[in-house]
């Protein structure tokens, strides 16, 4: 970045600035029109009401939709979203870190192939992978079938439509997102640092906790963000693996929009979800800054 | 440097691979299952595959998906590549804001992008559900990915290469066409590939912007699963997995994932 910025181009500064516009304006304009403007409209609509014909009315703007979203019956949906996304994030890092470390350190010449294998599920459809878990976890599914045929259980265990199945499905779905940034940060780390710590009589555990972990913290934070953000906005897994009784805020938004057609209320819920995501994101980035300053 | 291998770590990694692949293997096995209900193994059959090609709804959904993907690839690759290139090479007032604008779609949950475009088109055009609208939505969430990939590649290029071409009399367009473009082409290709994967797989954003005539494959699969009509879903899933695996294998053989040995940085001149 510095080379590009510092490279002197004194001859054609105006021309370069003009060509910057040509490069950047179409994309920025597109995102402004189809990303930023719609978000502002969502915010405006969230203060409106639904009129008799079902259309959005801004005649009596107010906070009614937000007050409605804060009612006690919606609290579980918000808490579920945070809980599912939070646990999924933690599990993805706990499962993703060892395998990323293993590929980086033991992968040898097969590193790239192993990475491709890890990413293969990511390139196949998320929906299809979630569906695969339905086949496995159903009462008469693969897992219960195996457990019954070896005689461990006599009646099927209801795996599906539980917190367990939702968190399992989400962790499975977003694990590849966690592994990639973890791998990059572990692979980039200088092995000699760990060696130096060991030479100074640090145990393997101490070397990991005081050297490897702080150095790879940026990868951990990136993995957390890449898992948390899609997880908190996901309604597919809670719907397919959680069943009708599992509510998350994204599921409520989806139902409000696709059956209720109450756009102002749905917008308020969506906006709250967005705020929740941004708070999570900034909390993660703050952790990163503290860890890198304090740990280094 | 030699290091002692931790057998526990290797065992853990093996387990993780089993975890990652077990569902996909189950899916493939069950695509050859006689049972309509899909949960009990009743015997081997190949029947579901030919039936896919007689399923008009499914073929329609596939055609919509592919048309949307083409729109998304063209739009996101052009806009994203220019954006990435501009941000990498030119500092201008407001470039910080532009970089933030690129990151925002990536940290916004898909469902928010979905509902905001639904309301945008509904309120402004009183119309919803066209293939064009889905295409616009896909371009919007794919631009950032292309821009970031191309920007990373462009940052590794030496700006003096293009200057040298210009000093040798190439026009701005000529030096772009013959110097810069070939150098960033792999990144543009990677961006286009990622756009295809994201567009082909997207359910959440699409479901808010699709209408009666514009159901994509993921929407079709989702409603099939929800309403329990699933005998062919395993077969189509198996085909998708096979195509993806094949594409990745070919890309790997062609060296697409090899770390940049052809990286062009004129370090020698420094």
Coordinates of C-alpha atoms in Angstrom, one line a residue:
Chain A
X1 CA 0.0 0.0 0.0
X2 CA 2.8 2.4 0.9
X3 CA 4.6 1.8 -2.3
X4 CA 1.5 2.6 -4.3
X5 CA 0.8 5.7 -2.2
X6 CA 4.4 6.9 -2.1
X7 CA 5.3 6.2 -5.7
X8 CA 5.8 9.7 -7.1
X9 CA 3.7 10.6 -10.1
X10 CA 4.3 14.3 -10.2
X11 CA 3.8 14.5 -14.0
X12 CA 0.2 13.8 -14.2
X13 CA -1.5 14.4 -10.9
X14 CA -4.7 15.8 -12.3
X15 CA -5.0 13.1 -14.9
X16 CA -4.5 10.5 -12.3
X17 CA -7.1 12.0 -10.0
X18 CA -9.5 12.0 -12.9
X19 CA -8.8 8.4 -13.8
X20 CA -9.3 7.5 -10.1
X21 CA -12.8 8.9 -10.5
X22 CA -13.3 6.7 -13.6
X23 CA -12.2 3.7 -11.7
X24 CA -14.0 4.3 -8.4
X25 CA -17.2 6.2 -9.2
X26 CA -19.2 3.4 -10.9
X27 CA -18.7 0.9 -8.0
X28 CA -19.1 3.5 -5.3
X29 CA -22.2 4.9 -7.0
X30 CA -23.7 1.4 -7.3
X31 CA -23.1 0.7 -3.7
X32 CA -24.5 4.1 -2.7
X33 CA -27.7 3.6 -4.8
X34 CA -28.4 -0.1 -4.0
X35 CA -26.8 -0.5 -0.6
X36 CA -26.7 2.8 1.3
X37 CA -29.9 4.4 0.0
X38 CA -32.0 1.2 0.7
X39 CA -30.6 1.0 4.2
X40 CA -31.6 4.6 4.8
X41 CA -35.1 3.8 3.5
X42 CA -35.3 0.9 5.9
X43 CA -34.5 3.2 8.7
X44 CA -37.2 5.7 7.6
X45 CA -39.8 3.1 7.0
X46 CA -39.2 1.6 10.5
X47 CA -40.7 4.8 12.0
X48 CA -43.8 4.5 9.8
X49 CA -47.0 2.4 10.1
X50 CA -48.9 0.0 7.9
X51 CA -52.0 1.6 6.5
X52 CA -55.4 -0.1 5.8
X53 CA -54.3 -1.3 2.3
X54 CA -51.1 -2.8 3.7
X55 CA -48.8 -0.1 2.3
X56 CA -46.3 1.9 4.2
X57 CA -47.6 5.1 5.7
X58 CA -45.4 7.8 7.1
X59 CA -48.3 10.0 8.2
X60 CA -47.8 9.3 11.9
X61 CA -44.1 8.6 12.4
X62 CA -43.0 7.4 15.8
X63 CA -41.2 4.8 17.8
X64 CA -44.2 2.4 17.9
X65 CA -42.4 -0.4 16.0
X66 CA -39.4 -0.3 18.2
X67 CA -41.6 -0.4 21.3
X68 CA -43.4 -3.4 19.9
X69 CA -40.0 -5.1 19.2
X70 CA -39.0 -4.5 22.8
X71 CA -42.1 -6.3 24.2
X72 CA -41.3 -9.3 26.4
X73 CA -42.5 -12.0 23.9
X74 CA -39.7 -10.9 21.5
X75 CA -36.9 -11.0 24.1
X76 CA -36.3 -14.7 23.6
X77 CA -35.8 -14.2 19.9
X78 CA -33.1 -11.6 20.5
X79 CA -31.5 -13.7 23.2
X80 CA -31.6 -16.9 21.0
X81 CA -30.0 -15.0 18.1
X82 CA -27.1 -13.8 20.3
X83 CA -26.8 -17.2 22.0
X84 CA -26.8 -19.3 18.8
X85 CA -24.4 -16.9 17.0
X86 CA -22.1 -16.6 20.1
X87 CA -21.8 -20.3 20.8
X88 CA -21.4 -21.0 17.1
X89 CA -18.6 -18.5 16.9
X90 CA -16.8 -19.9 19.9
X91 CA -17.2 -23.5 18.7
X92 CA -16.0 -22.6 15.2
X93 CA -12.8 -21.2 16.6
X94 CA -12.2 -24.0 19.0
X95 CA -12.7 -26.6 16.2
X96 CA -11.1 -24.5 13.5
X97 CA -7.9 -23.5 15.3
X98 CA -6.5 -27.0 15.8
X99 CA -7.1 -28.0 12.2
X100 CA -5.8 -24.7 10.8
X101 CA -2.7 -25.2 13.0
X102 CA -2.3 -28.8 11.9
X103 CA -2.6 -27.9 8.2
X104 CA -0.1 -25.1 8.5
X105 CA 2.5 -27.0 10.6
X106 CA 2.1 -30.6 9.4
X107 CA 0.6 -30.1 6.0
X108 CA 3.9 -30.0 4.2
X109 CA 3.6 -30.1 0.4
X110 CA -0.1 -31.0 0.7
X111 CA -1.1 -27.8 2.5
X112 CA -3.0 -26.4 -0.5
X113 CA -4.8 -29.6 -1.2
X114 CA -5.8 -29.9 2.5
X115 CA -7.1 -26.3 2.4
X116 CA -9.1 -27.0 -0.7
X117 CA -10.6 -30.0 1.0
X118 CA -11.5 -27.9 4.1
X119 CA -13.1 -25.3 1.8
X120 CA -15.0 -27.8 -0.4
X121 CA -18.0 -27.8 1.9
X122 CA -18.0 -24.0 1.7
X123 CA -18.2 -24.1 -2.1
X124 CA -21.2 -26.5 -2.0
X125 CA -24.5 -25.1 -1.1
X126 CA -25.1 -24.0 2.5
X127 CA -28.7 -25.1 2.1
X128 CA -27.8 -28.6 0.9
X129 CA -25.3 -29.0 3.8
X130 CA -28.0 -28.1 6.3
X131 CA -30.4 -30.5 4.6
X132 CA -27.8 -33.3 5.0
X133 CA -27.9 -32.8 8.8
X134 CA -31.7 -33.2 8.6
X135 CA -31.2 -36.7 7.1
X136 CA -28.7 -37.5 9.8
X137 CA -30.5 -36.2 12.8
X138 CA -34.1 -37.1 12.2
X139 CA -35.9 -39.6 14.5
X140 CA -35.6 -42.2 11.8
X141 CA -32.4 -40.8 10.5
X142 CA -28.9 -42.0 10.1
X143 CA -27.6 -41.3 13.6
X144 CA -30.5 -42.8 15.4
X145 CA -30.4 -45.8 13.0
X146 CA -26.7 -46.4 13.9
X147 CA -27.3 -46.0 17.6
X148 CA -30.2 -48.3 17.5
X149 CA -28.6 -51.0 15.4
X150 CA -25.6 -51.2 17.8
X151 CA -28.0 -51.4 20.7
X152 CA -27.0 -48.3 22.5
X153 CA -30.6 -46.9 22.5
X154 CA -33.9 -48.5 22.0
X155 CA -36.0 -45.5 21.3
X156 CA -34.8 -42.7 18.9
X157 CA -33.3 -39.6 20.6
X158 CA -35.0 -36.5 19.3
X159 CA -31.9 -34.7 18.0
X160 CA -33.7 -32.5 15.5
X161 CA -35.5 -29.3 16.5
X162 CA -33.3 -28.7 19.5
X163 CA -30.7 -26.1 20.5
X164 CA -28.2 -28.9 19.8
X165 CA -29.2 -29.4 16.2
X166 CA -29.3 -25.6 15.5
X167 CA -25.9 -25.0 16.9
X168 CA -24.4 -28.1 15.3
X169 CA -25.8 -27.1 11.9
X170 CA -24.6 -23.5 12.2
X171 CA -21.1 -24.5 13.4
X172 CA -20.9 -26.9 10.5
X173 CA -22.1 -24.3 8.1
X174 CA -19.7 -21.5 9.1
X175 CA -16.7 -23.5 10.2
X176 CA -14.9 -23.1 6.8
X177 CA -15.2 -19.3 7.3
X178 CA -13.3 -19.6 10.5
X179 CA -10.6 -22.0 9.3
X180 CA -9.4 -19.8 6.5
X181 CA -8.4 -16.7 8.4
X182 CA -7.0 -18.8 11.3
X183 CA -4.9 -20.7 8.8
X184 CA -3.6 -17.5 7.2
X185 CA -2.5 -16.0 10.6
X186 CA -1.0 -19.2 11.9
X187 CA 0.8 -19.9 8.6
X188 CA 2.2 -16.3 8.5
X189 CA 3.7 -16.6 12.1
X190 CA 7.4 -17.0 12.4
X191 CA 8.1 -20.5 13.9
X192 CA 11.4 -19.2 15.4
X193 CA 9.4 -17.2 17.9
X194 CA 8.0 -20.4 19.4
X195 CA 11.4 -22.0 19.3
X196 CA 12.9 -19.0 21.1
X197 CA 10.3 -19.3 23.8
X198 CA 11.0 -23.1 24.2
X199 CA 14.7 -22.3 24.3
X200 CA 14.0 -20.0 27.2
X201 CA 12.4 -22.9 29.0
X202 CA 8.8 -22.2 28.3
X203 CA 6.6 -25.3 28.3
X204 CA 4.7 -26.1 25.2
X205 CA 1.6 -24.8 26.8
X206 CA 3.2 -21.5 28.0
X207 CA 4.7 -21.0 24.5
X208 CA 1.3 -21.4 23.0
X209 CA -0.5 -19.2 25.5
X210 CA 2.1 -16.4 25.5
X211 CA 3.5 -16.5 22.0
X212 CA 1.3 -18.3 19.4
X213 CA -2.0 -17.2 20.7
X214 CA -1.3 -13.4 20.9
X215 CA 0.4 -13.4 17.5
X216 CA -2.5 -15.2 15.8
X217 CA -5.1 -13.0 17.6
X218 CA -5.9 -11.1 14.4
X219 CA -6.8 -14.3 12.7
X220 CA -9.0 -15.3 15.6
X221 CA -10.9 -12.0 15.5
X222 CA -11.3 -12.2 11.7
X223 CA -12.6 -15.8 12.2
X224 CA -15.0 -14.6 14.9
X225 CA -16.4 -11.9 12.7
X226 CA -16.8 -14.1 9.6
X227 CA -18.7 -16.6 11.7
X228 CA -20.7 -14.3 13.9
X229 CA -22.1 -12.0 11.2
X230 CA -23.6 -14.7 9.0
X231 CA -24.7 -16.7 12.0
X232 CA -26.7 -13.9 13.6
X233 CA -28.6 -13.1 10.4
X234 CA -29.2 -16.7 9.5
X235 CA -32.8 -18.0 9.4
X236 CA -32.3 -21.1 7.3
X237 CA -30.6 -23.2 10.0
X238 CA -33.0 -22.2 12.9
X239 CA -35.9 -22.9 10.5
X240 CA -34.8 -26.3 9.1
X241 CA -32.9 -27.7 12.1
X242 CA -34.7 -25.8 14.8
X243 CA -38.3 -26.4 13.8
X244 CA -41.3 -24.1 14.3
X245 CA -40.7 -23.5 18.0
X246 CA -37.2 -22.1 17.7
X247 CA -37.3 -18.3 17.2
X248 CA -34.5 -16.1 16.3
X249 CA -34.7 -12.4 15.3
X250 CA -33.8 -13.2 11.7
X251 CA -36.6 -15.8 11.6
X252 CA -39.1 -13.2 13.0
X253 CA -38.0 -10.7 10.3
X254 CA -38.4 -13.3 7.6
X255 CA -41.9 -14.2 8.8
X256 CA -43.0 -10.6 9.2
X257 CA -41.9 -9.8 5.6
X258 CA -43.0 -13.0 3.9
X259 CA -46.4 -13.6 5.5
X260 CA -47.3 -10.6 7.6
X261 CA -46.3 -7.9 5.1
X262 CA -45.9 -5.4 7.9
X263 CA -42.9 -3.7 6.4
X264 CA -42.5 -0.9 9.0
X265 CA -42.4 -3.4 11.8
X266 CA -40.1 -5.7 9.9
X267 CA -37.8 -2.8 9.2
X268 CA -37.5 -1.9 12.9
X269 CA -36.6 -5.5 13.7
X270 CA -34.1 -5.6 10.9
X271 CA -32.6 -2.3 12.0
X272 CA -32.2 -3.6 15.6
X273 CA -30.5 -6.8 14.2
X274 CA -28.1 -4.5 12.2
X275 CA -27.3 -2.6 15.4
X276 CA -26.7 -5.9 17.3
X277 CA -24.3 -7.0 14.5
X278 CA -22.4 -3.7 14.5
X279 CA -22.1 -3.8 18.3
X280 CA -20.7 -7.3 18.1
X281 CA -18.3 -6.3 15.3
X282 CA -16.9 -3.3 17.1
X283 CA -16.6 -5.3 20.4
X284 CA -14.5 -7.9 18.4
X285 CA -12.3 -5.1 16.9
X286 CA -11.8 -3.5 20.3
X287 CA -10.7 -6.9 21.7
X288 CA -8.3 -7.2 18.9
X289 CA -6.8 -3.8 19.6
X290 CA -6.5 -4.5 23.3
X291 CA -5.0 -7.9 22.7
X292 CA -2.4 -6.7 20.2
X293 CA -1.4 -3.8 22.4
X294 CA -1.5 -5.7 25.7
X295 CA -0.2 -9.0 24.4
X296 CA 2.6 -7.8 22.3
Chain B
X1 CA 13.6 -27.4 11.3
X2 CA 12.3 -30.6 12.8
X3 CA 9.5 -30.5 15.3
X4 CA 7.9 -33.2 17.3
X5 CA 4.5 -34.2 15.9
X6 CA 1.6 -34.2 18.4
X7 CA -0.4 -37.3 17.7
X8 CA -3.4 -35.8 19.5
X9 CA -3.5 -32.9 17.2
X10 CA -3.4 -35.2 14.2
X11 CA -6.2 -37.3 15.6
X12 CA -8.2 -34.1 16.2
X13 CA -7.6 -32.9 12.6
X14 CA -8.7 -36.3 11.3
X15 CA -11.9 -36.1 13.3
X16 CA -12.5 -32.6 12.0
X17 CA -12.2 -33.8 8.4
X18 CA -14.7 -36.6 9.2
X19 CA -17.1 -34.0 10.7
X20 CA -16.7 -31.8 7.6
X21 CA -17.3 -34.7 5.1
X22 CA -19.7 -37.1 6.8
X23 CA -22.8 -35.1 5.9
X24 CA -21.7 -34.8 2.3
X25 CA -21.0 -38.5 2.1
X26 CA -24.4 -39.3 3.6
X27 CA -26.1 -37.0 1.1
X28 CA -24.4 -38.8 -1.8
X29 CA -25.2 -42.3 -0.5
X30 CA -28.8 -41.4 -0.1
X31 CA -29.1 -40.0 -3.6
X32 CA -29.0 -43.7 -4.7
X33 CA -31.7 -44.7 -2.2
X34 CA -34.9 -46.4 -3.4
X35 CA -36.9 -45.0 -0.6
X36 CA -39.0 -41.9 -1.4
X37 CA -38.8 -40.7 2.2
X38 CA -35.1 -40.6 2.2
X39 CA -34.3 -41.5 5.8
X40 CA -34.4 -45.2 5.6
X41 CA -32.2 -47.2 3.3
X42 CA -34.3 -49.5 1.1
X43 CA -31.9 -50.4 -1.7
X44 CA -29.8 -49.0 -4.5
X45 CA -31.3 -47.1 -7.5
X46 CA -30.2 -44.7 -10.1
X47 CA -33.8 -43.6 -10.8
X48 CA -33.6 -40.1 -9.2
X49 CA -31.0 -38.8 -11.7
X50 CA -33.0 -39.2 -14.9
X51 CA -36.1 -37.8 -13.1
X52 CA -34.2 -34.6 -12.5
X53 CA -34.2 -33.8 -16.2
X54 CA -37.9 -34.4 -16.4
X55 CA -38.7 -32.0 -13.6
X56 CA -39.8 -28.8 -15.3
X57 CA -40.0 -26.7 -12.1
X58 CA -36.4 -27.6 -11.2
X59 CA -35.1 -26.9 -14.7
X60 CA -36.9 -23.5 -14.7
X61 CA -35.3 -22.7 -11.3
X62 CA -31.9 -23.8 -12.6
X63 CA -32.3 -21.5 -15.7
X64 CA -33.3 -18.5 -13.5
X65 CA -30.3 -19.2 -11.2
X66 CA -27.9 -19.3 -14.1
X67 CA -29.3 -16.1 -15.7
X68 CA -29.0 -14.3 -12.4
X69 CA -25.4 -15.6 -12.0
X70 CA -24.5 -14.3 -15.4
X71 CA -25.8 -10.8 -14.6
X72 CA -24.1 -10.9 -11.2
X73 CA -20.7 -12.0 -12.7
X74 CA -20.7 -9.4 -15.4
X75 CA -21.8 -6.5 -13.1
X76 CA -19.8 -7.4 -10.0
X77 CA -16.7 -8.3 -11.9
X78 CA -16.6 -5.1 -13.9
X79 CA -17.6 -2.7 -11.1
X80 CA -15.6 -4.6 -8.4
X81 CA -12.4 -4.8 -10.5
X82 CA -12.4 -1.1 -11.3
X83 CA -13.1 -0.3 -7.7
X84 CA -10.3 -2.5 -6.4
X85 CA -7.9 -1.1 -8.9
X86 CA -8.8 2.5 -8.2
X87 CA -8.5 2.0 -4.4
X88 CA -5.2 0.2 -4.7
X89 CA -3.4 2.6 -6.9
X90 CA -4.8 6.0 -6.4
X91 CA -5.1 8.0 -3.2
X92 CA -7.7 10.6 -3.4
X93 CA -9.8 12.6 -1.1
X94 CA -12.5 10.4 0.3
X95 CA -10.8 7.1 -0.5
X96 CA -11.1 6.2 3.2
X97 CA -14.8 6.6 3.0
X98 CA -14.9 4.5 -0.2
X99 CA -13.0 1.7 1.6
X100 CA -15.5 1.7 4.4
X101 CA -18.4 1.6 2.0
X102 CA -16.8 -1.5 0.4
X103 CA -16.5 -3.3 3.8
X104 CA -20.0 -2.4 5.0
X105 CA -21.9 -4.9 2.7
X106 CA -19.6 -7.6 4.0
X107 CA -20.4 -6.9 7.7
X108 CA -24.1 -6.4 7.1
X109 CA -26.2 -9.6 7.6
X110 CA -27.6 -10.8 4.4
X111 CA -31.2 -10.6 5.6
X112 CA -30.8 -6.8 6.0
X113 CA -29.6 -6.4 2.4
X114 CA -32.5 -8.6 1.4
X115 CA -35.2 -6.6 3.1
X116 CA -33.7 -3.2 2.2
X117 CA -33.7 -4.0 -1.5
X118 CA -37.2 -5.4 -1.2
X119 CA -38.4 -2.1 0.3
X120 CA -36.3 0.0 -2.1
X121 CA -37.9 -1.6 -5.1
X122 CA -41.3 -1.9 -3.6
X123 CA -41.5 1.7 -2.5
X124 CA -39.8 3.3 -5.4
X125 CA -41.0 1.2 -8.3
X126 CA -44.1 -0.5 -6.8
X127 CA -42.8 -3.6 -8.3
X128 CA -40.9 -6.7 -7.0
X129 CA -39.7 -10.0 -8.1
X130 CA -38.0 -9.7 -11.5
X131 CA -34.9 -11.5 -12.5
X132 CA -33.3 -8.2 -13.0
X133 CA -34.0 -7.2 -9.4
X134 CA -32.4 -10.4 -8.1
X135 CA -29.4 -9.7 -10.4
X136 CA -29.0 -6.2 -9.0
X137 CA -29.2 -7.6 -5.5
X138 CA -26.5 -10.1 -6.3
X139 CA -24.2 -7.5 -7.9
X140 CA -24.6 -5.4 -4.8
X141 CA -23.4 -8.0 -2.3
X142 CA -20.7 -9.5 -4.6
X143 CA -18.9 -6.2 -5.6
X144 CA -17.0 -6.0 -2.3
X145 CA -15.6 -9.5 -2.6
X146 CA -14.3 -8.8 -6.1
X147 CA -12.9 -5.4 -5.1
X148 CA -11.0 -6.8 -2.2
X149 CA -9.4 -9.6 -4.2
X150 CA -8.4 -7.3 -7.1
X151 CA -7.2 -4.6 -4.7
X152 CA -4.9 -7.1 -3.0
X153 CA -3.5 -8.2 -6.3
X154 CA -3.1 -4.6 -7.6
X155 CA -1.2 -3.6 -4.4
X156 CA 1.4 -6.3 -5.2
X157 CA 2.0 -4.7 -8.6
X158 CA 4.7 -2.1 -9.2
X159 CA 3.1 1.1 -10.4
X160 CA 6.3 1.8 -12.4
X161 CA 5.4 -1.0 -14.8
X162 CA 2.5 1.0 -16.2
X163 CA 4.6 4.2 -16.1
X164 CA 7.3 2.5 -18.1
X165 CA 4.7 1.6 -20.7
X166 CA 3.5 5.1 -20.8
X167 CA 7.0 6.5 -21.1
X168 CA 7.5 4.2 -24.0
X169 CA 4.6 5.9 -25.7
X170 CA 1.6 3.8 -24.7
X171 CA -1.6 5.7 -24.2
X172 CA -3.3 5.4 -20.7
X173 CA -5.8 3.0 -22.2
X174 CA -3.0 1.1 -24.0
X175 CA -0.9 0.6 -21.0
X176 CA -4.0 -0.5 -19.0
X177 CA -4.9 -2.9 -21.7
X178 CA -1.5 -4.4 -22.3
X179 CA 0.2 -4.1 -18.9
X180 CA -2.1 -3.8 -16.0
X181 CA -5.0 -5.9 -17.2
X182 CA -3.0 -9.1 -17.9
X183 CA -1.3 -8.7 -14.5
X184 CA -4.5 -8.5 -12.5
X185 CA -6.4 -11.0 -14.7
X186 CA -6.0 -13.9 -12.2
X187 CA -7.5 -11.8 -9.4
X188 CA -10.4 -10.8 -11.7
X189 CA -10.9 -14.5 -12.6
X190 CA -10.9 -15.5 -8.9
X191 CA -13.4 -12.7 -8.2
X192 CA -15.7 -13.9 -11.0
X193 CA -15.5 -17.5 -9.7
X194 CA -16.3 -16.4 -6.2
X195 CA -19.2 -14.2 -7.5
X196 CA -20.6 -17.3 -9.3
X197 CA -20.4 -19.4 -6.1
X198 CA -22.0 -16.7 -4.0
X199 CA -24.7 -16.0 -6.5
X200 CA -25.5 -19.7 -7.2
X201 CA -25.8 -20.5 -3.5
X202 CA -27.6 -17.4 -2.2
X203 CA -31.0 -18.0 -0.6
X204 CA -31.5 -15.3 2.0
X205 CA -31.1 -12.2 -0.2
X206 CA -32.8 -13.8 -3.2
X207 CA -35.8 -15.0 -1.3
X208 CA -36.8 -11.4 -0.4
X209 CA -36.4 -10.2 -4.0
X210 CA -37.8 -13.1 -6.0
X211 CA -41.3 -13.3 -7.3
X212 CA -43.6 -16.0 -8.6
X213 CA -41.8 -16.4 -12.0
X214 CA -38.3 -16.0 -10.6
X215 CA -37.7 -18.8 -8.2
X216 CA -34.0 -19.8 -8.1
X217 CA -32.6 -23.2 -7.5
X218 CA -32.0 -22.5 -3.7
X219 CA -35.5 -21.3 -3.3
X220 CA -36.9 -24.4 -5.1
X221 CA -34.7 -26.6 -2.9
X222 CA -35.7 -24.8 0.3
X223 CA -39.4 -25.1 -0.4
X224 CA -39.0 -28.8 -1.4
X225 CA -37.2 -29.5 1.9
X226 CA -39.8 -27.5 3.9
X227 CA -42.8 -29.2 2.4
X228 CA -41.1 -32.6 2.5
X229 CA -41.0 -33.3 -1.2
X230 CA -37.4 -34.4 -1.3
X231 CA -36.6 -37.5 -3.3
X232 CA -34.6 -35.6 -6.0
X233 CA -32.9 -33.1 -3.7
X234 CA -30.1 -35.6 -2.9
X235 CA -29.5 -36.3 -6.5
X236 CA -29.3 -32.6 -7.4
X237 CA -27.1 -32.0 -4.4
X238 CA -24.8 -34.8 -5.4
X239 CA -24.4 -33.3 -8.9
X240 CA -23.6 -29.9 -7.4
X241 CA -21.0 -31.4 -5.0
X242 CA -19.5 -33.3 -8.0
X243 CA -19.3 -30.2 -10.2
X244 CA -17.8 -28.1 -7.4
X245 CA -15.2 -30.8 -6.6
X246 CA -14.3 -31.2 -10.2
X247 CA -14.0 -27.4 -10.7
X248 CA -11.7 -27.1 -7.6
X249 CA -9.7 -30.1 -8.7
X250 CA -9.1 -28.6 -12.2
X251 CA -8.3 -25.2 -10.7
X252 CA -5.8 -26.9 -8.4
X253 CA -4.2 -28.8 -11.2
X254 CA -3.9 -25.6 -13.2
X255 CA -2.1 -24.0 -10.3
X256 CA -4.8 -21.5 -9.5
X257 CA -4.1 -21.8 -5.8
X258 CA -0.4 -21.8 -5.9
X259 CA 1.1 -18.9 -4.0
X260 CA 2.1 -16.1 -6.4
X261 CA 5.2 -17.3 -8.0
X262 CA 4.5 -15.0 -10.9
X263 CA 4.2 -12.1 -8.6
X264 CA 5.4 -9.0 -10.3
X265 CA 7.2 -6.6 -8.0
X266 CA 10.1 -4.8 -9.5
X267 CA 12.1 -5.2 -6.2
X268 CA 15.3 -5.6 -8.1
X269 CA 15.1 -2.1 -9.3
X270 CA 14.8 -0.7 -5.8

